Amino acid sequence: MMSVPRFWRNTKARYRMIGRRCRRCGQVYFPPRNLCRRCRRRGELEEVQLSGRGEVYSFTVIRTPPVGFERSAPYVMALVKLEEGPMVTAQLADVEPEEVRIGMKVRSVFRKIQEDGEAGLIYYGFKFVPVEGEHDVQGE
Amino acid sequence: MMSVPRFWRNTKARYRMIGRRCRRCGQVYFPPRNLCRRCRRRGELEEVQLSGRGEVYSFTVIRTPPVGFERSAPYVMALVKLEEGPMVTAQLADVEPEEVRIGMKVRSVFRKIQEDGEAGLIYYGFKFVPVEGEHDVQGE
Amino acid sequence: MKRVAVIGVGLTKFGELWDASFSQLFVEAGTRAINDAGIDGTDVDALYVGNMSGGRFIDQEHISCLIADYAGLTPIPATRVEAACASGGLAIRQGVMAILSGMHEVVVVGGVEKMTDLSTERTTQTLATASDSEWEAFMGMTFPGLYAMMARRHMHEYGTTREQLAMVAVKNHENALHNPYAQFHVRITVEQVLGSPLVADPLRLLDCSPITDGAACVVLASEERAKEFTDSPVFITGSGQASSSIALHSRESITFVDATYNAGQEAYARAGRSPAEVQVAEVHDAFTIGEILAIEGLGLVERGEGGRATEEGETAIGGRIPVNTSGGLKAKGHPVGATGVAQVVEVVLQLRGEAGKRQVDADVGLAHNVGGSGGTAVVHILER
Amino acid sequence: MKRVAVIGVGLTKFGELWDASFSQLFVEAGTRAINDAGIDGTDVDALYVGNMSGGRFIDQEHISCLIADYAGLTPIPATRVEAACASGGLAIRQGVMAILSGMHEVVVVGGVEKMTDLSTERTTQTLATASDSEWEAFMGMTFPGLYAMMARRHMHEYGTTREQLAMVAVKNHENALHNPYAQFHVRITVEQVLGSPLVADPLRLLDCSPITDGAACVVLASEERAKEFTDSPVFITGSGQASSSIALHSRESITFVDATYNAGQEAYARAGRSPAEVQVAEVHDAFTIGEILAIEGLGLVERGEGGRATEEGETAIGGRIPVNTSGGLKAKGHPVGATGVAQVVEVVLQLRGEAGKRQVDADVGLAHNVGGSGGTAVVHILER
Ligand SMILES: [Zn+2]
Ligand SMILES: [Zn+2]
């Protein structure tokens, strides 16, 4: 149920996983921020393309879904620790709940996130899928 | 857009204009209250049937209606000072905007208040209509 | 009361700011206020935020920690305060109390509202939550409608004219021409106000403040700490706040806002000042009649004389008591939760002599913020 | 800090209270607190109200003046404070500051939430506004889901067991059997918790606090004024509040709630107390893992030892440090804005020796209230 202007302000991050990096201290932020929380006004943030690779830090299986996600339930939600440092909350796709483990390697994919039945809108963004074996991880 | 439990808690007041009177100080409250604001915990409130008669204390014509009132606009809203003392906010019906005057005598009628298109609900309650001439007022 | 220093102020541009998110707005105003104060983020002990309805405007309650986080101010205490359109003024008062309590020495107080993410229809619904939702809004009443009924009765009792109401808007648009942060920079005439579409008779579109995104921020400090950062602080010397019935129909009078009167009396008493000593005032003109009710309730003019005083130019820049030099809510814009803080920012700029072409000569100023149709009012007295 | 007296307390029954409106709930709790204090309404200088989302639950912002009006307390200042589920605790802190500031002497602090007017679906949507609406809720995350991820990681790092989580719920239901105001009066077993439906793995229905209507109220007074009304006040001797990122993913750790730790440290320091001196505690168990995180963050047990301590009965009535003698949010119920005030009410009853069959022997108590998944925390130390 997100208003359209709110969604569009973040499409770079939602569609392409573009975050921010502080030129001064090197800290990477995702979701993006306008102020480095370490350096504050002395920091300087630039855009940075994230690799989309990371690992599962924790996870859960949503059995009582919120509005807009009724058709997906049950589904796996995880905290994914990205290679570049930041952690992000996202859905895991293409995996059975019982296969998910803390430490599992994952990569981002572009998918449908939710539908707004009332307004007839469909929102897209990133989810994560398991990286298939060590070979794939090194090969990319 | 009012939830059904909220509406139903007040049907006595909304359907029949039953207010409250403080046994200790005589103050009449409408909309109803559970505590006399003069006597506080020393007061004692009992139900009281209001006559529904009063006069226009101030009024306006709503030209940009809220959700649920689109089909009524433009319509007259007034502060009606009731015979028993309290003032109430309500719609004036059966009257042209240009006929309304401060001091005009009115009486309550039971009408449809608003429709909730989304939920398909129709809410009823009181509106006010002009009392037709001095004769009617005295005759009642 | 002991006085509290205002050592920094900051604003965003007010307007329809499609590109800026809620947290961006706050961070921008907050960074400016902190820069203006010459302090560092680590000097800040606590954060207060005035916000009317994050829960409905952006589906986000719990905005205090969101803002603290995006401003890099965690882990300091961050507290949201709400009383509809008076949220910002109340946040200022909580910041003052936090310092007077001895629990904090340097406090950032912000106000922010992001209103344009919703449709106009849903924005209107949300603004109506400032009135009695069961016994006003449910009956078909709107927010402009409430002020329209006050205006009609004021005209009836005091002979206030439709033109006098319009003159409030004309004056405030004139003032806003010289305020770079204002939403509108357009001169209007009485004829234009009277020719604008009726919203709720007798009020017309140009009697109403607009829908606005924006944020405002001040840095408060105890008098002792203020000396570290500035030689010329402005001081909050008085604070007053009062409540009344949320519903207009439950009040003693609809032509005299008792919450404004009571908040004013408390503020004057705490500051040891009288209305006659006030030299510049920002008051709550969400609707033109609002400014008239405000200056009467605050004792800046006699009861019933607000329309006449406006017509005679007493409240214009250069008049006896300039009111809403910023352009007011009418022309500067009215991001509801930010408004009360932005009013204090304007008074500070005036007392510092930094108000540019809208500068007036003043040592004592007043800021007056109203919630809903008068269920809440808060008044601050500022002095240099 | 100077201590502030609690001279009166009042609660409504907690539960699904179909017959009671929002304002009725507050008036009932407020009247009880004022009666308990033995004061008159005219003695009250100011009102603070903790409320999470009147705007969404009952389409009503600006609830402070609504409540002041229905309680017959106008024209005193009435202020709503919000930080999601920590709203009540923050209101208490603002009340304390208002008194310490010298601006007020007798302050009523209430908390109230009316949650059951909405459908469960819309209630859940509203509770999700306590988390990051753009980067958590929008992605499909739910509020139980956030705590589930904390639980999973705590189990991973510390070996906390699923059974230990269940034991929190079992203990709190046991305690609630002796609390007449509690929503649930039913003994449950570990097997029942483990057999209840999964909500967000590993959390099940009986790990979660319910949806609740209710109000709680306290009367605070300066120590000097308190003497007029009572010979045996309980004192708030310490207050602490902290913020952290609203989103779980932006925090340093998800198995240690830094806001709880920081708020606790401030409260202990202001009171001149250490965790070892606390003899009874009400902590924020919106989910079973919440109580474990709370007692660890507050230093009542070592980090990682919360599950073990619960299993060994340390936190039961009769244990080393009884936690949630009221039944906690889990079994007493969790009307979100009221919870933080209700926690203080329970600690006061315990310190006064008026807790009936759930009475413990304590001179020093603690109340701990969390907003969202830990974006806000507030801690108070109370002593007799
Ligand atoms: Zn940096
Ligand atoms: Zn009475």
PDB file of C-alpha atoms in Angstrom, chain D residues 3 33 38 46 51 62 122 227 229 251 270 290-291 294 328 335 343 354:
ATOM      1  CA  ARG D   3      13.050  11.963  42.336  1.00  0.00           C
ATOM      2  CA  ALA D  33      -5.764   6.962  39.269  1.00  0.00           C
ATOM      3  CA  GLY D  38      -6.842  11.268  46.603  1.00  0.00           C
ATOM      4  CA  ALA D  46      -0.869  18.824  32.883  1.00  0.00           C
ATOM      5  CA  ASN D  51      -0.863   6.437  22.163  1.00  0.00           C
ATOM      6  CA  HIS D  62      -5.189  15.038  18.227  1.00  0.00           C
ATOM      7  CA  ARG D 122      -5.965  -3.661   9.269  1.00  0.00           C
ATOM      8  CA  LYS D 227       3.450  15.001  50.827  1.00  0.00           C
ATOM      9  CA  PHE D 229      -1.579  13.654  49.406  1.00  0.00           C
ATOM     10  CA  ARG D 251      21.665  -2.297  13.669  1.00  0.00           C
ATOM     11  CA  ARG D 270      20.394   8.610  37.160  1.00  0.00           C
ATOM     12  CA  GLY D 290      11.547 -10.003  23.615  1.00  0.00           C
ATOM     13  CA  GLU D 291      11.687 -10.848  27.315  1.00  0.00           C
ATOM     14  CA  ALA D 294      15.182  -7.424  27.574  1.00  0.00           C
ATOM     15  CA  GLY D 328       3.501  -9.141  30.912  1.00  0.00           C
ATOM     16  CA  PRO D 335      -2.823  -2.195  24.195  1.00  0.00           C
ATOM     17  CA  GLN D 343       4.171  -1.522  33.432  1.00  0.00           C
ATOM     18  CA  GLU D 354      -0.676  -4.237  46.880  1.00  0.00           C
TER      19      GLU D 354
END
